[in-house]
mmCIF file of C-alpha atoms and ligand atoms in Angstrom:
data_model
loop_
_atom_site.group_PDB
_atom_site.id
_atom_site.type_symbol
_atom_site.label_atom_id
_atom_site.label_comp_id
_atom_site.label_asym_id
_atom_site.label_seq_id
_atom_site.Cartn_x
_atom_site.Cartn_y
_atom_site.Cartn_z
ATOM 1 C CA MET A 24 -1.592 9.746 -1.313
ATOM 2 C CA VAL A 25 -5.002 8.313 -0.129
ATOM 3 C CA VAL A 26 -6.162 8.608 3.913
ATOM 4 C CA GLY A 27 -7.444 5.079 4.553
ATOM 5 C CA ALA A 28 -10.991 5.261 6.440
ATOM 6 C CA ALA A 29 -10.443 2.976 8.940
ATOM 7 C CA GLN A 30 -6.733 3.876 9.467
ATOM 8 C CA GLU A 31 -4.821 6.910 11.112
ATOM 9 C CA HIS A 32 -1.613 6.805 8.834
ATOM 10 C CA LEU A 33 -1.194 7.654 5.130
ATOM 11 C CA VAL A 34 -1.758 4.852 2.913
ATOM 12 C CA MET A 35 0.670 4.466 0.260
ATOM 13 C CA ARG A 36 1.009 3.020 -3.198
ATOM 14 C CA VAL A 37 3.888 0.563 -3.193
ATOM 15 C CA LEU A 38 5.745 -1.258 -5.993
ATOM 16 C CA VAL A 39 7.657 -4.112 -4.193
ATOM 17 C CA THR A 40 10.125 -5.738 -7.060
ATOM 18 C CA GLY A 41 11.416 -8.844 -6.965
ATOM 19 C CA ALA A 42 8.524 -9.662 -4.851
ATOM 20 C CA GLY A 43 9.241 -13.735 -5.242
ATOM 21 C CA GLY A 44 12.308 -13.506 -3.518
ATOM 22 C CA GLN A 45 13.466 -14.287 0.272
ATOM 23 C CA ILE A 46 13.105 -10.534 1.394
ATOM 24 C CA GLY A 47 10.738 -9.227 -1.579
ATOM 25 C CA ARG A 48 7.965 -11.661 -0.356
ATOM 26 C CA GLU A 49 8.461 -10.697 3.313
ATOM 27 C CA LEU A 50 8.195 -6.879 2.160
ATOM 28 C CA ALA A 51 5.059 -7.429 0.389
ATOM 29 C CA GLU A 52 3.469 -9.041 3.203
ATOM 30 C CA VAL A 53 4.466 -6.457 5.808
ATOM 31 C CA PHE A 54 3.659 -3.650 3.921
ATOM 32 C CA THR A 55 0.130 -5.053 2.905
ATOM 33 C CA ALA A 56 -0.273 -5.963 6.588
ATOM 34 C CA ALA A 57 0.206 -1.998 7.415
ATOM 35 C CA GLY A 58 -2.717 -1.239 5.111
ATOM 36 C CA HIS A 59 -0.943 -0.356 2.174
ATOM 37 C CA GLU A 60 -1.687 -0.731 -1.426
ATOM 38 C CA VAL A 61 0.803 -2.982 -2.648
ATOM 39 C CA ASN A 62 1.753 -3.908 -6.212
ATOM 40 C CA ALA A 63 4.261 -6.810 -5.907
ATOM 41 C CA THR A 64 6.237 -8.015 -8.872
ATOM 42 C CA THR A 65 8.235 -10.766 -9.881
ATOM 43 C CA SER A 66 11.058 -11.371 -12.378
ATOM 44 C CA ALA A 67 8.112 -12.868 -14.504
ATOM 45 C CA SER A 68 5.844 -10.137 -14.266
ATOM 46 C CA LEU A 69 8.351 -7.166 -14.237
ATOM 47 C CA ASP A 70 11.899 -7.367 -15.374
ATOM 48 C CA VAL A 71 13.788 -4.702 -13.941
ATOM 49 C CA ALA A 72 16.655 -4.989 -16.685
ATOM 50 C CA ASP A 73 14.093 -4.059 -19.417
ATOM 51 C CA ARG A 74 14.068 -0.308 -18.986
ATOM 52 C CA HIS A 75 10.941 -0.041 -21.352
ATOM 53 C CA ALA A 76 8.919 -2.152 -18.907
ATOM 54 C CA VAL A 77 9.972 -0.325 -15.896
ATOM 55 C CA ARG A 78 8.826 2.868 -17.345
ATOM 56 C CA HIS A 79 5.545 1.375 -18.419
ATOM 57 C CA ALA A 80 4.772 -0.254 -15.064
ATOM 58 C CA LEU A 81 5.749 2.762 -13.136
ATOM 59 C CA ARG A 82 3.527 5.093 -15.441
ATOM 60 C CA SER A 83 0.559 2.607 -15.162
ATOM 61 C CA LEU A 84 0.809 1.832 -11.637
ATOM 62 C CA ALA A 85 1.595 5.588 -10.665
ATOM 63 C CA PRO A 86 3.289 4.037 -6.903
ATOM 64 C CA GLU A 87 4.203 6.761 -4.471
ATOM 65 C CA VAL A 88 7.018 4.448 -3.228
ATOM 66 C CA VAL A 89 9.096 1.726 -5.042
ATOM 67 C CA VAL A 90 10.995 -0.981 -2.932
ATOM 68 C CA ASN A 91 13.417 -2.520 -4.911
ATOM 69 C CA ALA A 92 14.296 -6.366 -3.823
ATOM 70 C CA ALA A 93 14.773 -7.417 -7.303
ATOM 71 C CA ALA A 94 18.581 -8.531 -7.749
ATOM 72 C CA TRP A 95 20.883 -11.585 -9.207
ATOM 73 C CA THR A 96 21.952 -12.822 -5.823
ATOM 74 C CA ASP A 97 23.919 -15.627 -7.352
ATOM 75 C CA VAL A 98 27.214 -14.508 -5.546
ATOM 76 C CA ASP A 99 29.785 -17.130 -7.243
ATOM 77 C CA GLY A 100 27.148 -16.961 -10.230
ATOM 78 C CA CYS A 101 28.011 -13.533 -10.711
ATOM 79 C CA GLU A 102 31.632 -14.040 -10.875
ATOM 80 C CA ASP A 103 30.979 -15.821 -14.331
ATOM 81 C CA ASP A 104 28.824 -13.293 -15.842
ATOM 82 C CA PRO A 105 29.739 -9.594 -14.650
ATOM 83 C CA ASP A 106 27.716 -8.074 -17.912
ATOM 84 C CA ARG A 107 24.392 -9.745 -16.323
ATOM 85 C CA ALA A 108 25.566 -8.673 -12.694
ATOM 86 C CA ALA A 109 25.983 -5.357 -13.842
ATOM 87 C CA LEU A 110 22.905 -5.069 -15.550
ATOM 88 C CA VAL A 111 20.676 -6.554 -13.027
ATOM 89 C CA ASN A 112 21.981 -5.379 -10.075
ATOM 90 C CA GLY A 113 23.318 -2.073 -11.446
ATOM 91 C CA ARG A 114 22.012 -0.545 -14.200
ATOM 92 C CA SER A 115 18.222 -1.994 -13.296
ATOM 93 C CA VAL A 116 18.294 0.363 -10.382
ATOM 94 C CA GLY A 117 18.891 3.265 -12.471
ATOM 95 C CA HIS A 118 16.014 2.138 -14.508
ATOM 96 C CA LEU A 119 13.791 2.319 -11.287
ATOM 97 C CA VAL A 120 15.071 5.818 -10.568
ATOM 98 C CA GLU A 121 14.496 7.133 -13.701
ATOM 99 C CA ALA A 122 10.894 6.240 -13.807
ATOM 100 C CA ALA A 123 10.307 6.815 -10.389
ATOM 101 C CA GLN A 124 11.749 10.507 -11.110
ATOM 102 C CA GLU A 125 9.032 10.783 -13.909
ATOM 103 C CA VAL A 126 6.120 9.695 -11.577
ATOM 104 C CA GLY A 127 7.356 11.338 -8.269
ATOM 105 C CA ALA A 128 8.020 8.254 -6.462
ATOM 106 C CA HIS A 129 10.344 7.464 -3.386
ATOM 107 C CA VAL A 130 12.654 4.694 -4.120
ATOM 108 C CA CYS A 131 14.064 2.405 -1.309
ATOM 109 C CA HIS A 132 16.780 0.018 -2.534
ATOM 110 C CA LEU A 133 18.510 -3.269 -0.745
ATOM 111 C CA SER A 134 22.140 -3.575 -1.039
ATOM 112 C CA THR A 135 24.876 -5.757 0.729
ATOM 113 C CA ASP A 136 27.632 -5.759 2.925
ATOM 114 C CA TYR A 137 29.510 -7.454 0.047
ATOM 115 C CA VAL A 138 30.410 -3.706 -0.790
ATOM 116 C CA PHE A 139 32.975 -3.616 1.731
ATOM 117 C CA ASP A 140 36.448 -5.435 1.699
ATOM 118 C CA GLY A 141 36.250 -6.811 5.178
ATOM 119 C CA ARG A 142 39.630 -5.532 6.258
ATOM 120 C CA LYS A 143 38.581 -3.138 8.809
ATOM 121 C CA LEU A 144 38.972 -3.896 12.491
ATOM 122 C CA GLY A 145 35.385 -3.582 14.017
ATOM 123 C CA PRO A 146 32.141 -3.048 12.558
ATOM 124 C CA TYR A 147 31.245 -0.987 9.196
ATOM 125 C CA ALA A 148 29.320 2.343 9.252
ATOM 126 C CA GLU A 149 27.560 3.618 6.413
ATOM 127 C CA ASP A 150 30.211 6.451 5.323
ATOM 128 C CA ASP A 151 33.006 3.975 5.882
ATOM 129 C CA GLU A 152 35.020 3.360 2.374
ATOM 130 C CA VAL A 153 33.677 0.817 0.278
ATOM 131 C CA ASN A 154 35.734 -1.798 -2.031
ATOM 132 C CA PRO A 155 33.969 -4.871 -3.168
ATOM 133 C CA LEU A 156 35.922 -8.265 -3.699
ATOM 134 C CA SER A 157 33.279 -9.792 -5.935
ATOM 135 C CA VAL A 158 31.794 -9.007 -8.853
ATOM 136 C CA TYR A 159 28.340 -9.449 -6.891
ATOM 137 C CA GLY A 160 29.532 -6.862 -4.356
ATOM 138 C CA TRP A 161 30.516 -4.193 -7.336
ATOM 139 C CA SER A 162 27.521 -4.677 -9.170
ATOM 140 C CA LYS A 163 25.548 -3.984 -6.083
ATOM 141 C CA LEU A 164 27.647 -0.792 -5.685
ATOM 142 C CA VAL A 165 26.979 0.150 -9.291
ATOM 143 C CA GLY A 166 23.323 0.160 -8.188
ATOM 144 C CA GLU A 167 23.383 2.035 -4.963
ATOM 145 C CA ARG A 168 25.385 4.940 -7.053
ATOM 146 C CA GLU A 169 22.102 5.035 -9.361
ATOM 147 C CA LEU A 170 20.304 6.407 -6.253
ATOM 148 C CA ARG A 171 19.251 9.899 -5.693
ATOM 149 C CA PRO A 172 20.457 11.610 -2.672
ATOM 150 C CA ASP A 173 16.527 11.497 -1.265
ATOM 151 C CA ASP A 174 16.074 7.905 -1.860
ATOM 152 C CA THR A 175 16.595 5.360 1.023
ATOM 153 C CA LEU A 176 19.505 3.031 0.534
ATOM 154 C CA VAL A 177 19.585 -0.069 2.967
ATOM 155 C CA ARG A 178 22.643 -2.417 3.424
ATOM 156 C CA THR A 179 21.833 -5.567 4.709
ATOM 157 C CA ALA A 180 23.516 -8.733 5.564
ATOM 158 C CA TRP A 181 23.137 -12.684 6.123
ATOM 159 C CA VAL A 182 19.474 -12.690 5.811
ATOM 160 C CA SER A 183 17.490 -15.995 6.863
ATOM 161 C CA GLY A 184 13.510 -15.663 6.422
ATOM 162 C CA ARG A 185 10.616 -18.021 6.043
ATOM 163 C CA TRP A 186 10.975 -18.403 2.278
ATOM 164 C CA GLY A 187 14.122 -19.093 -0.076
ATOM 165 C CA ARG A 188 17.210 -20.601 0.701
ATOM 166 C CA ASN A 189 19.263 -19.395 3.201
ATOM 167 C CA VAL A 190 21.562 -20.961 6.369
ATOM 168 C CA VAL A 191 18.515 -22.292 8.217
ATOM 169 C CA THR A 192 17.245 -24.201 5.358
ATOM 170 C CA ALA A 193 20.623 -25.454 4.153
ATOM 171 C CA ILE A 194 21.450 -26.713 7.639
ATOM 172 C CA ARG A 195 18.359 -28.275 7.957
ATOM 173 C CA GLN A 196 18.922 -30.058 4.811
ATOM 174 C CA GLN A 197 22.797 -30.987 5.664
ATOM 175 C CA ALA A 198 21.908 -31.980 9.024
ATOM 176 C CA ALA A 199 19.447 -34.569 7.668
ATOM 177 C CA VAL A 200 21.923 -36.525 5.769
ATOM 178 C CA ALA A 201 25.202 -35.815 7.436
ATOM 179 C CA PRO A 202 26.719 -36.548 10.727
ATOM 180 C CA GLU A 203 28.835 -33.491 10.951
ATOM 181 C CA LEU A 204 28.539 -30.084 8.989
ATOM 182 C CA SER A 205 31.259 -27.676 8.378
ATOM 183 C CA PHE A 206 31.316 -23.750 8.308
ATOM 184 C CA VAL A 207 33.534 -21.083 8.280
ATOM 185 C CA ALA A 208 34.886 -19.755 11.361
ATOM 186 C CA ASP A 209 36.889 -16.800 9.709
ATOM 187 C CA GLN A 210 34.115 -14.709 8.050
ATOM 188 C CA ARG A 211 31.912 -12.542 10.403
ATOM 189 C CA GLY A 212 28.940 -10.887 9.647
ATOM 190 C CA SER A 213 25.655 -9.747 11.139
ATOM 191 C CA PRO A 214 22.746 -12.077 11.074
ATOM 192 C CA THR A 215 19.446 -10.883 10.024
ATOM 193 C CA ILE A 216 15.919 -12.181 10.399
ATOM 194 C CA ALA A 217 13.908 -11.261 7.273
ATOM 195 C CA ASP A 218 10.875 -10.211 8.937
ATOM 196 C CA ASP A 219 12.538 -7.600 11.159
ATOM 197 C CA LEU A 220 14.258 -6.074 7.953
ATOM 198 C CA ALA A 221 10.996 -5.678 6.314
ATOM 199 C CA ALA A 222 9.486 -4.232 9.303
ATOM 200 C CA LYS A 223 12.298 -1.613 9.426
ATOM 201 C CA ILE A 224 12.148 -1.017 5.946
ATOM 202 C CA LEU A 225 8.203 -0.165 6.390
ATOM 203 C CA GLU A 226 9.112 2.207 9.274
ATOM 204 C CA LEU A 227 12.037 4.262 7.072
ATOM 205 C CA THR A 228 9.708 4.048 3.763
ATOM 206 C CA GLU A 229 6.379 5.714 5.361
ATOM 207 C CA ALA A 230 8.806 8.185 6.802
ATOM 208 C CA ARG A 231 10.309 8.736 3.785
ATOM 209 C CA THR A 232 13.769 8.669 5.523
ATOM 210 C CA GLY A 233 16.204 9.300 2.791
ATOM 211 C CA GLY A 234 20.090 8.136 3.004
ATOM 212 C CA VAL A 235 22.260 5.056 3.453
ATOM 213 C CA PHE A 236 21.243 2.791 6.396
ATOM 214 C CA HIS A 237 22.559 -0.211 7.603
ATOM 215 C CA VAL A 238 19.785 -2.379 9.006
ATOM 216 C CA THR A 239 20.473 -5.950 10.571
ATOM 217 C CA ASN A 240 19.626 -7.544 13.657
ATOM 218 C CA GLN A 241 22.155 -6.486 16.624
ATOM 219 C CA GLY A 242 25.207 -9.266 17.316
ATOM 220 C CA GLU A 243 27.473 -10.718 15.121
ATOM 221 C CA ALA A 244 28.612 -14.329 14.267
ATOM 222 C CA THR A 245 30.877 -16.103 12.255
ATOM 223 C CA TRP A 246 29.084 -18.840 9.898
ATOM 224 C CA PHE A 247 30.403 -21.111 12.560
ATOM 225 C CA GLU A 248 28.988 -19.805 15.777
ATOM 226 C CA LEU A 249 25.576 -18.909 13.377
ATOM 227 C CA ALA A 250 25.112 -22.792 12.325
ATOM 228 C CA ARG A 251 25.889 -23.824 15.977
ATOM 229 C CA ALA A 252 23.001 -21.665 16.919
ATOM 230 C CA VAL A 253 20.606 -22.712 14.316
ATOM 231 C CA MET A 254 21.601 -26.380 15.239
ATOM 232 C CA ALA A 255 20.291 -25.393 18.760
ATOM 233 C CA SER A 256 17.472 -23.784 17.485
ATOM 234 C CA LEU A 257 16.540 -26.951 15.630
ATOM 235 C CA GLY A 258 17.136 -29.154 18.564
ATOM 236 C CA LEU A 259 19.950 -30.846 17.330
ATOM 237 C CA ALA A 260 23.493 -31.066 18.882
ATOM 238 C CA PRO A 261 25.503 -27.986 17.879
ATOM 239 C CA GLU A 262 28.415 -30.021 18.511
ATOM 240 C CA ARG A 263 28.125 -31.595 15.116
ATOM 241 C CA VAL A 264 29.402 -28.292 13.258
ATOM 242 C CA ARG A 265 32.722 -28.190 13.256
ATOM 243 C CA PRO A 266 34.831 -24.679 12.335
ATOM 244 C CA ILE A 267 36.833 -24.669 8.767
ATOM 245 C CA THR A 268 38.807 -21.797 7.374
ATOM 246 C CA THR A 269 37.533 -20.162 4.061
ATOM 247 C CA ALA A 270 40.829 -22.006 2.428
ATOM 248 C CA GLU A 271 39.226 -25.460 3.615
ATOM 249 C CA LEU A 272 36.046 -25.130 1.643
ATOM 250 C CA ASP A 273 35.915 -28.121 -0.876
ATOM 251 C CA PRO A 274 35.483 -26.832 -3.658
ATOM 252 C CA PRO A 275 36.540 -23.391 -3.260
ATOM 253 C CA ARG A 276 34.087 -20.492 -3.873
ATOM 254 C CA ARG A 277 34.368 -18.686 -6.922
ATOM 255 C CA ALA A 278 33.859 -15.055 -5.129
ATOM 256 C CA VAL A 279 35.825 -13.958 -2.543
ATOM 257 C CA ARG A 280 33.766 -12.902 0.604
ATOM 258 C CA PRO A 281 34.468 -10.035 2.931
ATOM 259 C CA ALA A 282 36.699 -11.468 6.427
ATOM 260 C CA ASN A 283 34.397 -9.111 8.525
ATOM 261 C CA SER A 284 31.130 -7.323 7.174
ATOM 262 C CA VAL A 285 29.835 -6.663 10.575
ATOM 263 C CA LEU A 286 27.609 -3.502 9.654
ATOM 264 C CA ASP A 287 27.139 -0.774 12.445
ATOM 265 C CA ASN A 288 23.599 0.308 12.299
ATOM 266 C CA ALA A 289 25.169 3.981 12.921
ATOM 267 C CA ALA A 290 22.656 5.918 10.802
ATOM 268 C CA LEU A 291 19.604 4.401 12.552
ATOM 269 C CA ARG A 292 21.192 5.510 15.832
ATOM 270 C CA ARG A 293 21.628 8.674 14.488
ATOM 271 C CA HIS A 294 18.276 9.275 13.523
ATOM 272 C CA GLY A 295 16.708 8.159 16.841
ATOM 273 C CA ILE A 296 15.085 4.845 15.256
ATOM 274 C CA ALA A 297 15.073 2.005 17.218
ATOM 275 C CA LEU A 298 17.356 -0.834 16.716
ATOM 276 C CA LEU A 299 16.474 -4.580 15.705
ATOM 277 C CA PRO A 300 16.808 -6.903 18.284
ATOM 278 C CA HIS A 301 19.760 -9.360 18.812
ATOM 279 C CA TRP A 302 19.747 -12.051 15.906
ATOM 280 C CA ARG A 303 20.053 -14.677 18.868
ATOM 281 C CA GLU A 304 16.568 -13.536 20.493
ATOM 282 C CA ARG A 305 14.810 -13.940 17.264
ATOM 283 C CA LEU A 306 16.559 -16.861 15.721
ATOM 284 C CA ASP A 307 14.266 -19.443 17.780
ATOM 285 C CA GLN A 308 10.890 -17.821 16.331
ATOM 286 C CA LEU A 309 12.161 -18.214 13.117
ATOM 287 C CA VAL A 310 13.012 -21.752 13.160
ATOM 288 C CA THR A 311 9.632 -22.216 14.965
ATOM 289 C CA THR A 312 7.614 -20.486 12.367
ATOM 290 C CA MET A 313 9.669 -22.372 9.382
ATOM 291 C CA ALA A 314 8.829 -25.690 10.905
ATOM 292 C CA ALA A 315 5.152 -24.836 11.258
ATOM 293 C CA ASN A 316 5.237 -23.759 7.717
ATOM 294 C CA ARG A 317 6.747 -26.960 6.271
HETATM 295 N N1 NAP G 1 19.791 -12.573 1.306
HETATM 296 C C1 NAP G 1 20.699 -11.785 1.753
HETATM 297 O O1 NAP G 1 21.678 -12.385 3.229
HETATM 298 C C2 NAP G 1 20.971 -10.522 1.532
HETATM 299 C C3 NAP G 1 22.006 -10.005 1.895
HETATM 300 C C4 NAP G 1 22.155 -8.614 1.888
HETATM 301 C C5 NAP G 1 21.682 -7.759 0.764
HETATM 302 N N2 NAP G 1 20.692 -8.579 0.286
HETATM 303 C C6 NAP G 1 19.891 -7.832 -1.140
HETATM 304 O O2 NAP G 1 18.714 -8.072 -0.563
HETATM 305 C C7 NAP G 1 17.878 -7.899 -1.650
HETATM 306 C C8 NAP G 1 16.656 -9.116 -1.909
HETATM 307 O O3 NAP G 1 17.550 -10.453 -1.766
HETATM 308 P P1 NAP G 1 17.147 -11.596 -1.520
HETATM 309 O O4 NAP G 1 17.761 -12.438 -0.206
HETATM 310 O O5 NAP G 1 15.472 -11.549 -1.273
HETATM 311 O O6 NAP G 1 17.472 -12.487 -2.615
HETATM 312 P P2 NAP G 1 16.430 -13.796 -3.843
HETATM 313 O O7 NAP G 1 15.557 -14.565 -2.686
HETATM 314 O O8 NAP G 1 17.429 -14.232 -4.738
HETATM 315 O O9 NAP G 1 15.502 -12.854 -4.360
HETATM 316 C C9 NAP G 1 15.886 -11.698 -5.288
HETATM 317 C C10 NAP G 1 14.594 -11.764 -6.093
HETATM 318 O O10 NAP G 1 15.000 -10.786 -7.537
HETATM 319 C C11 NAP G 1 14.533 -11.336 -8.552
HETATM 320 N N3 NAP G 1 15.094 -11.301 -9.670
HETATM 321 C C12 NAP G 1 16.098 -11.536 -10.829
HETATM 322 N N4 NAP G 1 16.407 -10.832 -11.607
HETATM 323 C C13 NAP G 1 15.422 -10.016 -11.956
HETATM 324 C C14 NAP G 1 15.120 -8.951 -12.817
HETATM 325 N N5 NAP G 1 15.843 -8.600 -13.786
HETATM 326 N N6 NAP G 1 13.771 -8.441 -12.434
HETATM 327 C C15 NAP G 1 13.212 -8.622 -11.491
HETATM 328 N N7 NAP G 1 13.352 -9.564 -10.581
HETATM 329 C C16 NAP G 1 14.570 -10.077 -10.759
HETATM 330 C C17 NAP G 1 14.669 -13.063 -8.511
HETATM 331 O O11 NAP G 1 13.683 -13.637 -9.222
HETATM 332 P P3 NAP G 1 13.865 -14.959 -10.166
HETATM 333 O O12 NAP G 1 14.622 -15.952 -8.701
HETATM 334 O O13 NAP G 1 12.726 -15.611 -10.685
HETATM 335 O O14 NAP G 1 15.198 -14.607 -10.892
HETATM 336 C C18 NAP G 1 14.276 -13.138 -7.134
HETATM 337 O O15 NAP G 1 12.976 -13.729 -6.633
HETATM 338 C C19 NAP G 1 18.821 -8.023 -2.735
HETATM 339 O O16 NAP G 1 19.237 -6.550 -3.243
HETATM 340 C C20 NAP G 1 20.430 -8.285 -2.215
HETATM 341 O O17 NAP G 1 21.507 -8.157 -2.603
HETATM 342 C C21 NAP G 1 20.262 -9.926 0.512
#
């Protein structure tokens, strides 16, 4: 580890995988802005499913920290190809951990609220029982189980950021062509803003805080409530969004989603780590930033 000349904190050599994705791009930017030496790899430059490529990359880059944002995130697509899901979202984490062990690196890995079945009344804490309903959720759980106890596992949910496709980009596109939009009002979760998430991952990683952490913005919503809030942030009439049930989705989704996947950030509280702000406080800012970047 190198002490930066102009900085008080320790500069880390960091490998971010999946850095072409919505959260990976944000992570690469946040770690770089904090003064760390970042190697940001994409699916083209480092395929995490390739065990030998992963080992070679870690040997040559010698990172002190690996932040894994690579995943096959097509939740419905995973239903059609469980083997690919198991490889990319499951065994690949094992490849990273194995290589990290060899070079002495800490691993921070991202997982999902979809490891829960949604039957709990109330928010899920980190030690609540997992029981994925979908191939995606199951494959992510396989990945979680590849980690060492001192690695950092961050479960997050319902992420929107400046890059990639998310509920904000979807609503912007739909609202431009359709007078009425339909969103389900029987799935409840924890909306999360990507740059807040990335900043908290930076904090956890700099301190090498190991264990399982639920990291989401505070507050909860159904997709219907979130969609109405996004419409308001876009300066559009929220009433154009009407509530539907999951059973009314046409076509129906192949993967079953949990009805309740609100994540309680209990481990952050237990460690005395500040929680992220309420999602409603941050949504306007994200929408403004996205409009400026268009
Ligand atoms: N977005 C959410 O709401 C959410 C919620 C909970 C958890 N998460 C977790 O957060 C992490 C990042 O998600 P995200 O939203 O940033 O998804 P994303 O935008 O789909 O990014 C995932 C990235 O991983 C890359 N990737 C896929 N297969 C790979 C492979 N074999 N090797 C290397 N890279 C590969 C993808 O590249 P290509 O596009 O080139 O394939 C993509 O750039 C994932 O672990 C996900 O499970 C996300």
